[in-house]
Amino acid sequence: MTHADLAPDRARIVDRAVDDLVRGEARWAACGLAKRRELLEQVHAATAAQAEPWVRAACAYKRLPEGSELVGEEWMSGPYPVLMSAAALAATVHALEAGRSPVDGFTVRRAPGGRVAVRVLPHSVYDRLLLSGFTAEVWLPPGVDEETVRASAGLALRRPADTAGVGVVLGAGNITSIPILDVLYELYANNRVVVLKLNPVTDGLREVFEHVLAPLIDVGAVRVLTGGADVGSYLVHHPKVDHVHMTGSAATHDAIVFGAGPEGAARKKAGTPLLHKPVTSELGGVSPTIVLPGDWSEADLRFQAEHIATQRLHNGGYNCVASQVVILPADWRLKGRFLAHLRAALSDAPPRPAYYPGSDERVAQACASYGGAERISGGRVLIRDLDPADPGPAVSSEYFAPVLAVMELPGDLGRFLDAAVRTANEKLTGTLGANLIAHPRTIAALGPALDAAIAELRYGTTALNAWTGVGYLTATATWGAYPGHTLDDVQSGIGVVHNALLLDNPERTVVRGPFRPAPRSLLHGKMTTSPKPPWFVTHRTAATTGRRLTDFAAAPRWSALPAIFASALRG
């Protein structure tokens, strides 16, 4: 894009921001590890101070009423993960300062397929209490040994003076922590100074973000810009910009890299991009939830139906990793009861405005594609009985709207699991996240075959009896697509973010959670005290619990725990 393509006053603002960063790169290079840790601690303190206005601004553009329990989502997906990430990154920097590997103190084990797995959750005693029953591991690719993992963790922080130029972060418009987390990753993992261009729907957060990032802005390492696609295009093509990172859809990615319309499609086919600089991305896709057959109680059916409704409806359905296709065993005797509970959970979830641009049009497209699509209260849509042989756009188009589809596959437990994994890998577009739900007795019956199936799933995060969103909230986990995508077949993106241990070349994150909440889990012999998770859309005290969790992340202390547990249990 040339200067003539952008209004001169806007071009001057962008040029000034980029020039500031070109000069600021030397100041960032001069920041040693101790200074970089200090800056993270300042960002942490600024985030705590801005948490209330942050949530208020997020609720304003998402049109959430002040008294809604859905406000809890904004606490838990806004300031909370930024507080956790800043603290975890500071711990990584501190380890490197002391001459240790960031992995020291974390459990490392062997995983299927000759892999090494780093247990990142639980790590602290607080993790074990607040997330009892949940675990997360980062798996490295086959053939990478433990010594290499420890020696390479830290990425660009191992050479802080060797900076990598100016990077652009094109911020997301849905989850408000994404822009800040992406900026921190560019700075600390990749050693690039950053200009953050906000998605226009989040412009109301600019003041909050500038307060949060003020320590990094003051040192010359960050600038924040607003504007539309014209500003974004001018910025990514700017001759002084060295790298671009974006969050969004594959279609937006292709428009940025190859251009829009028929000419862009022709360039993509020819492999001749318009943008000639490295691009990393976290994109969406069609995420599956695979339900394994088992002898579930009525309470199990109801709880897991609410679980899947949350996977679809959290943040109104406007999540890159929202579940879109439920893969059910056709021969499961409880299938009908489960579908009844699932429909009820979708219907009974709290209503909310369709705040994200284009949502209503995408819902209409889904209904037009499937004559049997059922419109449910609150603008939700349930599509039953996808034909496995010809499933249509539900498996190839990310709706980014409250639309959920169901596909049934035949076979006993083993054959169904194999077919479900194959379908998820081969028929569904995208590789960001996949969920599995299985009764403890089913897990025991499958034994190593279940671990092998998890290893076979080609997704950046896989969750068993948990939502992949837990991986997003875990600062030391990785977040991004399964590795191996290219610019002309980007799927769910290239590269990872979060990854506070700064592991080199991670393959995936694997999350596991409890099948039942407390106290029912205790009645069935599982020593987990986790109640219904506060991110469930049906949680009755999510707003209070989210606020208290954020307050705890700002200042971890034993005295805060009883109030968090009391609020969570009431939910």
Coordinates of C-alpha atoms in Angstrom, one line a residue:
M1 CA 0.0 0.0 0.0
T2 CA 1.3 3.5 -0.8
H3 CA 0.9 6.7 1.0
A4 CA -1.8 7.7 -1.5
D5 CA -4.0 4.8 -0.3
L6 CA -4.3 6.2 3.2
A7 CA -5.3 9.7 4.2
P8 CA -2.2 11.8 4.8
D9 CA -3.0 12.6 8.4
R10 CA -3.5 8.9 9.2
A11 CA -0.4 7.9 7.3
R12 CA 1.6 10.4 9.4
I13 CA 0.3 8.9 12.6
V14 CA 1.3 5.4 11.5
D15 CA 4.7 6.6 10.2
R16 CA 5.4 8.3 13.5
A17 CA 4.5 5.2 15.5
V18 CA 6.7 3.0 13.4
D19 CA 9.6 5.5 13.6
D20 CA 9.3 5.6 17.3
L21 CA 9.7 1.9 17.5
V22 CA 12.6 1.9 15.1
R23 CA 14.4 4.2 17.6
G24 CA 13.0 2.3 20.6
E25 CA 14.4 -1.0 19.4
A26 CA 17.9 0.1 20.7
R27 CA 16.4 0.9 24.0
W28 CA 14.7 -2.5 24.2
A29 CA 17.9 -4.2 23.2
A30 CA 19.6 -2.4 26.1
C31 CA 17.1 -3.8 28.6
G32 CA 18.7 -6.7 30.3
L33 CA 16.9 -9.6 31.9
A34 CA 16.4 -7.8 35.2
K35 CA 14.9 -4.7 33.5
R36 CA 12.6 -6.9 31.4
R37 CA 11.4 -8.7 34.5
E38 CA 10.8 -5.4 36.2
L39 CA 8.7 -4.2 33.2
L40 CA 6.6 -7.4 33.5
E41 CA 6.0 -6.7 37.1
Q42 CA 4.9 -3.1 36.3
V43 CA 2.5 -4.5 33.6
H44 CA 1.1 -6.8 36.2
A45 CA 0.5 -4.0 38.6
A46 CA -1.0 -1.8 35.8
T47 CA -3.4 -4.7 34.8
A48 CA -4.6 -5.0 38.4
A49 CA -5.2 -1.3 38.6
Q50 CA -7.1 -1.3 35.2
A51 CA -9.1 -4.5 35.8
E52 CA -12.4 -2.7 36.7
P53 CA -12.4 -0.2 33.8
W54 CA -11.2 -3.0 31.5
V55 CA -14.2 -5.2 32.2
R56 CA -16.5 -2.2 32.1
A57 CA -15.3 -1.3 28.6
A58 CA -15.6 -4.9 27.4
C59 CA -19.1 -5.2 28.7
A60 CA -20.0 -1.9 26.9
Y61 CA -19.1 -3.0 23.4
K62 CA -20.5 -6.5 24.0
R63 CA -23.7 -5.0 25.4
L64 CA -23.8 -7.0 28.6
P65 CA -26.1 -5.8 31.3
E66 CA -24.3 -4.8 34.5
G67 CA -26.0 -7.4 36.6
S68 CA -25.5 -10.3 34.2
E69 CA -23.5 -13.3 35.5
L70 CA -22.0 -13.3 31.9
V71 CA -19.8 -10.4 33.1
G72 CA -17.7 -13.1 34.7
E73 CA -16.5 -14.1 31.2
E74 CA -15.0 -10.7 30.8
W75 CA -13.1 -10.9 34.1
M76 CA -11.8 -14.4 33.3
S77 CA -10.9 -13.8 29.6
G78 CA -9.7 -10.2 30.0
P79 CA -7.5 -9.0 32.9
Y80 CA -7.2 -12.5 34.5
P81 CA -5.1 -14.3 31.8
V82 CA -2.9 -11.1 31.4
L83 CA -2.2 -11.1 35.1
M84 CA -1.3 -14.8 35.0
S85 CA 0.8 -14.5 31.9
A86 CA 2.8 -11.5 33.2
A87 CA 3.5 -13.3 36.4
A88 CA 4.5 -16.5 34.6
L89 CA 6.7 -14.7 32.1
A90 CA 8.4 -12.9 35.0
A91 CA 9.2 -16.2 36.6
T92 CA 10.7 -17.4 33.3
V93 CA 12.9 -14.3 33.1
H94 CA 13.9 -14.8 36.8
A95 CA 15.0 -18.4 36.1
L96 CA 17.2 -17.2 33.2
E97 CA 18.6 -14.4 35.4
A98 CA 19.6 -17.1 37.9
G99 CA 21.2 -19.3 35.2
R100 CA 18.5 -21.9 35.4
S101 CA 16.2 -23.3 32.7
P102 CA 12.6 -22.1 32.9
V103 CA 11.6 -25.7 32.8
D104 CA 13.4 -26.5 36.1
G105 CA 10.9 -27.4 38.8
F106 CA 8.3 -28.6 36.2
T107 CA 7.6 -32.3 35.9
V108 CA 8.8 -33.8 32.6
R109 CA 7.6 -37.3 31.4
R110 CA 7.4 -39.4 28.3
A111 CA 4.3 -39.1 26.1
P112 CA 3.0 -41.3 23.3
G113 CA 5.0 -41.5 20.1
G114 CA 8.5 -40.8 21.5
R115 CA 7.5 -37.4 22.8
V116 CA 8.5 -35.4 25.9
A117 CA 5.7 -33.8 27.9
V118 CA 6.1 -30.9 30.3
R119 CA 3.5 -30.8 33.0
V120 CA 2.5 -27.1 33.3
L121 CA -0.7 -27.4 35.4
P122 CA -0.8 -27.8 38.3
H123 CA 2.5 -26.2 39.2
S124 CA 1.9 -24.2 42.4
V125 CA -0.1 -25.2 45.5
Y126 CA -2.6 -22.5 44.5
D127 CA -3.1 -24.4 41.2
R128 CA -3.8 -27.6 43.0
L129 CA -6.5 -25.9 45.1
L130 CA -8.1 -23.6 42.6
L131 CA -8.0 -26.0 39.7
S132 CA -8.3 -29.3 41.5
G133 CA -8.6 -32.2 39.0
F134 CA -7.3 -30.2 36.0
T135 CA -4.0 -30.8 34.4
A136 CA -2.2 -29.5 31.3
E137 CA 0.9 -30.7 29.5
V138 CA 2.9 -29.2 26.6
W139 CA 4.0 -32.0 24.3
L140 CA 7.1 -31.5 22.2
P141 CA 7.5 -33.2 18.8
P142 CA 8.7 -36.8 18.5
G143 CA 12.4 -37.2 18.9
V144 CA 13.0 -34.0 21.0
D145 CA 14.7 -35.1 24.3
E146 CA 14.4 -33.6 27.7
E147 CA 17.9 -32.1 27.7
T148 CA 17.1 -30.2 24.5
V149 CA 13.8 -29.0 26.0
R150 CA 15.6 -27.6 29.1
A151 CA 18.5 -26.1 27.2
S152 CA 16.4 -24.3 24.6
A153 CA 13.6 -22.9 26.8
G154 CA 13.8 -19.2 26.9
L155 CA 13.9 -18.5 23.2
A156 CA 15.0 -15.0 22.3
L157 CA 15.4 -14.1 26.0
R158 CA 18.6 -16.1 25.9
R159 CA 20.1 -13.3 23.7
P160 CA 18.2 -10.2 24.8
A161 CA 20.5 -7.8 22.9
D162 CA 19.8 -9.5 19.6
T163 CA 16.5 -7.8 18.7
A164 CA 14.4 -8.7 15.7
G165 CA 13.0 -5.4 14.4
V166 CA 9.5 -4.0 14.4
G167 CA 6.5 -6.3 14.5
V168 CA 2.8 -5.6 14.0
V169 CA 0.1 -7.2 16.0
L170 CA -3.3 -7.0 14.5
G171 CA -5.5 -7.4 17.6
A172 CA -8.5 -9.6 18.0
G173 CA -12.0 -8.2 18.5
N174 CA -13.6 -11.0 20.6
I175 CA -11.5 -12.0 23.6
T176 CA -10.0 -8.8 25.1
S177 CA -6.8 -10.4 26.6
I178 CA -5.6 -11.6 23.2
P179 CA -4.1 -8.3 22.0
I180 CA -2.1 -7.8 25.2
L181 CA -0.9 -11.4 25.4
D182 CA 0.2 -11.3 21.7
V183 CA 2.2 -8.1 22.4
L184 CA 3.9 -9.7 25.3
Y185 CA 4.8 -12.8 23.3
E186 CA 6.3 -10.7 20.5
L187 CA 8.4 -8.8 22.9
Y188 CA 9.6 -11.6 25.2
A189 CA 9.6 -14.7 23.0
N190 CA 10.6 -13.1 19.7
N191 CA 12.5 -9.9 20.9
R192 CA 10.5 -7.6 18.6
V193 CA 9.2 -4.2 19.4
V194 CA 5.5 -4.0 18.6
V195 CA 2.9 -1.7 17.2
L196 CA -0.5 -3.0 18.2
K197 CA -3.4 -2.1 15.8
L198 CA -6.7 -2.7 17.6
N199 CA -9.7 -4.3 16.0
P200 CA -12.2 -1.5 15.5
V201 CA -14.8 -3.2 17.8
T202 CA -12.3 -2.8 20.7
D203 CA -11.5 0.8 20.2
G204 CA -13.2 1.6 23.5
L205 CA -10.4 -0.3 25.2
R206 CA -7.6 1.8 23.8
E207 CA -7.2 3.9 27.0
V208 CA -7.2 0.8 29.2
F209 CA -4.6 -1.0 27.0
E210 CA -2.3 2.0 26.9
H211 CA -2.4 2.2 30.7
V212 CA -1.7 -1.6 30.9
L213 CA 1.2 -1.3 28.4
A214 CA 2.5 2.0 29.7
P215 CA 5.7 0.6 31.1
L216 CA 6.5 -0.9 27.7
I217 CA 5.3 2.2 25.8
D218 CA 7.5 4.4 28.0
V219 CA 10.6 2.4 27.2
G220 CA 9.9 2.7 23.5
A221 CA 8.9 -0.9 22.9
V222 CA 5.2 -0.6 22.1
R223 CA 2.8 1.7 20.3
V224 CA -1.0 1.4 20.1
L225 CA -3.0 2.4 17.0
T226 CA -6.6 2.4 16.0
G227 CA -8.2 2.4 12.6
G228 CA -9.9 0.3 10.0
A229 CA -8.6 -2.1 7.3
D230 CA -6.9 0.8 5.5
V231 CA -4.7 1.5 8.5
G232 CA -4.0 -2.2 8.9
S233 CA -3.0 -2.7 5.3
Y234 CA -0.8 0.4 5.3
L235 CA 0.9 -0.8 8.5
V236 CA 1.6 -4.4 7.5
H237 CA 3.1 -3.2 4.2
H238 CA 5.2 -0.5 5.8
P239 CA 8.8 -0.8 4.7
K240 CA 10.1 -0.5 8.3
V241 CA 7.9 -3.3 9.6
D242 CA 9.6 -6.7 9.7
H243 CA 6.9 -9.1 10.9
V244 CA 3.2 -9.5 11.2
H245 CA 1.1 -11.4 13.7
M246 CA -2.7 -11.6 13.5
T247 CA -5.6 -13.2 15.2
G248 CA -8.8 -13.7 13.2
S249 CA -10.2 -15.9 10.4
A250 CA -8.4 -17.7 7.6
A251 CA -10.3 -15.5 5.1
T252 CA -8.9 -12.4 6.8
H253 CA -5.4 -13.9 6.8
D254 CA -5.6 -14.6 3.1
A255 CA -6.9 -11.1 2.3
I256 CA -3.9 -9.7 4.2
V257 CA -1.3 -12.0 2.6
F258 CA -2.6 -12.4 -0.9
G259 CA -5.2 -9.6 -1.3
A260 CA -8.9 -9.7 -1.6
G261 CA -11.3 -10.9 -4.3
P262 CA -10.6 -12.9 -7.4
E263 CA -7.1 -11.4 -7.8
G264 CA -6.2 -12.5 -4.3
A265 CA -7.5 -16.0 -4.9
A266 CA -5.4 -16.1 -8.1
R267 CA -2.3 -15.0 -6.2
K268 CA -2.9 -17.7 -3.5
K269 CA -3.3 -20.3 -6.2
A270 CA -0.1 -19.2 -7.9
G271 CA 1.8 -18.9 -4.6
T272 CA 2.7 -15.3 -5.1
P273 CA 1.7 -13.3 -2.0
L274 CA 1.4 -9.5 -1.8
L275 CA 2.9 -9.4 1.6
H276 CA 6.6 -10.3 1.5
K277 CA 7.5 -10.6 5.2
P278 CA 7.0 -13.3 7.8
V279 CA 3.5 -13.8 9.1
T280 CA 2.4 -15.8 12.2
S281 CA -1.3 -16.2 13.1
E282 CA -3.8 -17.7 15.4
L283 CA -7.0 -18.4 13.4
G284 CA -10.2 -20.2 14.0
G285 CA -11.7 -23.3 12.4
V286 CA -14.3 -25.9 13.1
S287 CA -13.6 -27.4 16.5
P288 CA -15.0 -30.8 17.3
T289 CA -16.3 -32.3 20.6
I290 CA -16.1 -36.1 20.6
V291 CA -18.4 -37.8 23.0
L292 CA -17.5 -41.4 23.9
P293 CA -20.2 -43.8 24.9
G294 CA -20.6 -44.9 28.5
D295 CA -23.0 -45.6 31.3
W296 CA -23.7 -42.1 32.4
S297 CA -26.2 -41.0 35.1
E298 CA -28.9 -38.4 34.4
A299 CA -26.7 -35.9 36.3
D300 CA -23.8 -36.7 34.1
L301 CA -25.8 -36.2 30.9
R302 CA -27.1 -32.8 32.2
F303 CA -23.6 -31.6 33.3
Q304 CA -21.8 -32.6 30.1
A305 CA -24.6 -31.1 28.0
E306 CA -24.0 -27.8 29.8
H307 CA -20.3 -28.3 29.2
I308 CA -20.8 -28.5 25.5
A309 CA -23.2 -25.6 25.5
T310 CA -20.5 -23.6 27.2
Q311 CA -18.0 -24.7 24.5
R312 CA -20.3 -23.3 21.9
L313 CA -21.9 -20.3 23.7
H314 CA -19.1 -18.8 25.8
N315 CA -18.6 -15.2 24.6
G316 CA -21.8 -15.6 22.5
G317 CA -20.1 -18.2 20.3
Y318 CA -17.5 -15.7 19.1
N319 CA -14.4 -17.7 20.0
C320 CA -11.9 -19.2 17.6
V321 CA -12.0 -22.4 19.6
A322 CA -15.8 -22.6 20.1
S323 CA -17.0 -26.2 19.5
Q324 CA -19.0 -26.4 16.3
V325 CA -19.5 -30.1 15.6
V326 CA -20.4 -32.7 18.3
I327 CA -19.4 -36.2 17.2
L328 CA -21.7 -38.7 18.8
P329 CA -21.8 -42.5 18.9
A330 CA -24.8 -43.5 16.8
D331 CA -25.2 -46.8 18.8
W332 CA -25.0 -45.2 22.2
R333 CA -28.2 -46.2 24.2
L334 CA -28.2 -42.8 26.0
K335 CA -27.8 -40.7 22.8
G336 CA -31.4 -39.5 22.7
R337 CA -31.4 -38.5 26.4
F338 CA -28.1 -36.6 25.9
L339 CA -29.4 -34.8 22.8
A340 CA -32.5 -33.7 24.8
H341 CA -30.3 -32.3 27.6
L342 CA -28.0 -30.6 25.0
R343 CA -31.0 -28.9 23.4
A344 CA -32.2 -27.8 26.8
A345 CA -28.8 -26.5 27.7
L346 CA -28.6 -24.4 24.6
S347 CA -32.1 -23.1 25.1
D348 CA -31.7 -22.3 28.8
A349 CA -28.3 -20.5 28.6
P350 CA -28.6 -16.8 29.5
P351 CA -29.6 -14.7 26.5
R352 CA -27.1 -12.2 25.2
P353 CA -26.8 -9.7 22.2
A354 CA -25.3 -10.8 19.0
Y355 CA -22.5 -8.2 19.3
Y356 CA -20.0 -9.4 16.8
P357 CA -20.3 -8.0 13.2
G358 CA -22.0 -10.4 10.7
S359 CA -23.3 -12.9 13.3
D360 CA -26.9 -12.8 12.2
E361 CA -25.9 -13.3 8.5
R362 CA -23.8 -16.3 9.4
V363 CA -26.7 -17.8 11.4
A364 CA -29.0 -17.3 8.4
Q365 CA -26.5 -19.0 6.1
A366 CA -26.3 -22.0 8.4
C367 CA -30.1 -22.3 8.5
A368 CA -30.3 -21.9 4.7
S369 CA -27.8 -24.7 4.2
Y370 CA -29.6 -27.2 6.4
G371 CA -33.4 -27.5 6.1
G372 CA -33.7 -29.3 9.4
A373 CA -31.8 -26.7 11.4
E374 CA -33.7 -25.8 14.5
R375 CA -33.8 -22.2 15.8
I376 CA -33.7 -22.2 19.5
S377 CA -34.4 -19.3 21.9
G378 CA -31.7 -16.7 22.2
G379 CA -30.7 -16.9 18.5
R380 CA -29.1 -20.3 18.8
V381 CA -29.2 -22.9 16.1
L382 CA -28.9 -26.7 16.5
I383 CA -28.2 -28.8 13.4
R384 CA -28.8 -32.5 13.9
D385 CA -27.8 -35.5 11.8
L386 CA -25.0 -34.2 9.7
D387 CA -24.4 -36.8 7.0
P388 CA -20.8 -38.1 7.5
A389 CA -20.5 -38.8 3.8
D390 CA -21.7 -35.3 2.8
P391 CA -21.7 -33.1 5.9
G392 CA -21.9 -29.7 4.1
P393 CA -20.5 -26.4 5.3
A394 CA -20.8 -27.1 9.0
V395 CA -17.5 -28.9 8.8
S396 CA -15.7 -26.5 6.5
S397 CA -16.9 -23.0 7.5
E398 CA -16.3 -21.5 10.8
Y399 CA -19.7 -19.9 11.7
F400 CA -18.3 -17.7 14.5
A401 CA -21.9 -17.5 15.8
P402 CA -24.1 -19.6 18.2
V403 CA -24.5 -22.5 15.7
L404 CA -23.9 -26.1 16.8
A405 CA -24.1 -29.2 14.6
V406 CA -24.2 -32.9 15.5
M407 CA -22.7 -35.8 13.5
E408 CA -23.3 -39.5 14.5
L409 CA -20.8 -42.2 13.6
P410 CA -21.5 -46.0 14.0
G411 CA -19.4 -48.6 15.7
D412 CA -18.5 -50.0 19.2
L413 CA -16.3 -47.9 21.5
G414 CA -13.0 -48.6 19.7
R415 CA -14.2 -48.3 16.2
F416 CA -16.2 -45.2 17.0
L417 CA -13.1 -43.5 18.6
D418 CA -11.0 -44.4 15.5
A419 CA -13.7 -43.0 13.2
A420 CA -14.2 -39.9 15.2
V421 CA -10.4 -39.1 15.3
R422 CA -10.2 -39.7 11.5
T423 CA -13.2 -37.5 10.9
A424 CA -11.8 -34.7 13.1
N425 CA -8.5 -34.8 11.3
E426 CA -9.7 -35.3 7.7
K427 CA -13.1 -33.6 7.4
L428 CA -13.1 -30.6 9.7
T429 CA -11.4 -27.4 8.7
G430 CA -8.8 -26.0 11.2
T431 CA -6.6 -27.5 13.9
L432 CA -6.9 -25.1 16.8
G433 CA -8.7 -27.2 19.4
A434 CA -10.5 -30.6 19.9
N435 CA -12.5 -31.8 22.9
L436 CA -13.2 -35.3 24.1
I437 CA -15.7 -36.3 26.8
A438 CA -15.5 -39.8 28.4
H439 CA -16.7 -41.5 31.6
P440 CA -13.9 -42.6 34.0
R441 CA -14.8 -46.2 33.3
T442 CA -14.6 -45.6 29.6
I443 CA -11.2 -44.1 30.1
A444 CA -10.1 -47.1 32.1
A445 CA -11.5 -49.5 29.5
L446 CA -9.6 -47.8 26.6
G447 CA -6.3 -47.6 28.5
P448 CA -3.4 -46.7 26.3
A449 CA -5.7 -46.6 23.3
L450 CA -7.1 -43.3 24.5
D451 CA -3.7 -41.7 24.8
A452 CA -2.8 -43.0 21.4
A453 CA -6.0 -41.3 20.0
I454 CA -5.1 -38.0 21.7
A455 CA -1.7 -38.3 20.1
E456 CA -3.3 -39.0 16.7
L457 CA -5.5 -35.9 16.8
R458 CA -3.8 -33.1 14.9
Y459 CA -4.9 -30.1 17.0
G460 CA -2.9 -27.5 18.8
T461 CA -4.8 -28.1 22.0
T462 CA -6.7 -31.2 22.9
A463 CA -8.9 -31.4 26.1
L464 CA -10.3 -34.5 27.8
N465 CA -13.2 -33.8 30.0
A466 CA -12.4 -30.1 29.9
W467 CA -12.8 -27.3 27.4
T468 CA -9.8 -26.4 25.3
G469 CA -10.4 -22.8 26.6
V470 CA -8.7 -24.0 29.8
G471 CA -5.5 -24.2 27.7
Y472 CA -6.0 -20.6 26.7
L473 CA -6.3 -19.6 30.3
T474 CA -3.1 -21.5 31.4
A475 CA -0.3 -19.0 30.9
T476 CA 2.4 -21.7 30.7
A477 CA 0.5 -23.8 28.1
T478 CA 0.9 -23.1 24.4
W479 CA -1.9 -21.7 22.2
G480 CA -2.1 -22.0 18.5
A481 CA -2.7 -24.4 15.6
Y482 CA -1.1 -27.8 15.1
P483 CA 2.3 -27.2 13.5
G484 CA 3.0 -27.5 9.8
H485 CA 0.6 -25.1 8.1
T486 CA 1.8 -22.8 5.3
L487 CA 0.7 -19.4 4.0
D488 CA -1.3 -21.0 1.1
D489 CA -3.0 -23.6 3.4
V490 CA -3.0 -21.7 6.7
Q491 CA -5.9 -23.6 8.4
S492 CA -5.8 -22.4 12.0
G493 CA -2.6 -20.5 11.8
I494 CA 1.2 -20.6 12.0
G495 CA 3.2 -20.5 15.3
V496 CA 2.1 -20.3 18.9
V497 CA 1.5 -17.7 21.6
H498 CA 1.2 -17.6 25.4
N499 CA 3.9 -20.4 26.2
A500 CA 5.2 -18.5 29.2
L501 CA 8.0 -21.1 29.7
L502 CA 9.1 -20.1 26.2
L503 CA 9.5 -23.7 25.0
D504 CA 11.2 -24.0 21.6
N505 CA 9.1 -25.7 18.8
P506 CA 6.2 -27.1 20.9
E507 CA 3.8 -29.4 19.2
R508 CA 0.6 -29.2 21.3
T509 CA -1.0 -28.7 24.7
V510 CA -3.1 -31.5 26.3
V511 CA -5.6 -30.6 29.0
R512 CA -7.5 -33.0 31.3
G513 CA -10.3 -32.3 33.7
P514 CA -12.8 -34.1 36.0
F515 CA -15.7 -35.8 34.4
R516 CA -18.0 -34.7 37.3
P517 CA -17.9 -31.6 39.5
A518 CA -17.7 -31.6 43.2
P519 CA -19.3 -32.8 45.4
R520 CA -20.5 -35.5 43.0
S521 CA -16.9 -36.3 42.1
L522 CA -16.2 -37.1 45.7
L523 CA -19.2 -39.4 46.0
H524 CA -17.7 -41.4 43.1
G525 CA -14.3 -41.7 44.6
K526 CA -12.5 -38.9 42.7
M527 CA -10.5 -36.7 45.0
T528 CA -11.2 -33.4 43.2
T529 CA -12.8 -30.4 44.8
S530 CA -13.6 -28.5 41.6
P531 CA -17.3 -27.4 41.5
K532 CA -19.0 -26.5 38.2
P533 CA -16.3 -24.4 36.5
P534 CA -17.0 -20.6 36.6
W535 CA -16.6 -20.3 32.9
F536 CA -19.7 -22.4 32.3
V537 CA -22.4 -20.2 30.8
T538 CA -24.8 -21.7 33.4
H539 CA -22.7 -20.7 36.4
R540 CA -24.9 -18.7 38.8
T541 CA -22.1 -16.7 40.5
A542 CA -19.7 -16.3 37.6
A543 CA -19.5 -12.6 37.9
T544 CA -18.5 -12.6 41.5
T545 CA -16.2 -15.6 41.1
G546 CA -14.5 -14.1 38.1
R547 CA -13.9 -10.9 39.9
R548 CA -12.4 -12.7 42.9
L549 CA -10.2 -14.9 40.8
T550 CA -8.9 -11.8 39.0
D551 CA -8.3 -10.1 42.4
F552 CA -6.4 -13.2 43.5
A553 CA -4.3 -13.3 40.4
A554 CA -3.4 -9.6 41.1
A555 CA -2.2 -10.5 44.7
P556 CA -2.1 -14.3 45.4
R557 CA -2.7 -14.9 49.1
W558 CA -4.2 -17.6 51.3
S559 CA -6.8 -15.3 52.9
A560 CA -8.6 -14.8 49.5
L561 CA -9.2 -18.5 48.9
P562 CA -12.3 -19.1 51.2
A563 CA -14.3 -16.4 49.4
I564 CA -13.4 -17.8 46.0
F565 CA -14.4 -21.3 47.0
A566 CA -17.6 -20.1 48.6
S567 CA -18.6 -18.1 45.5
A568 CA -17.7 -21.0 43.1
L569 CA -19.6 -23.6 45.1
R570 CA -22.7 -21.4 45.0
G571 CA -22.5 -21.4 41.2

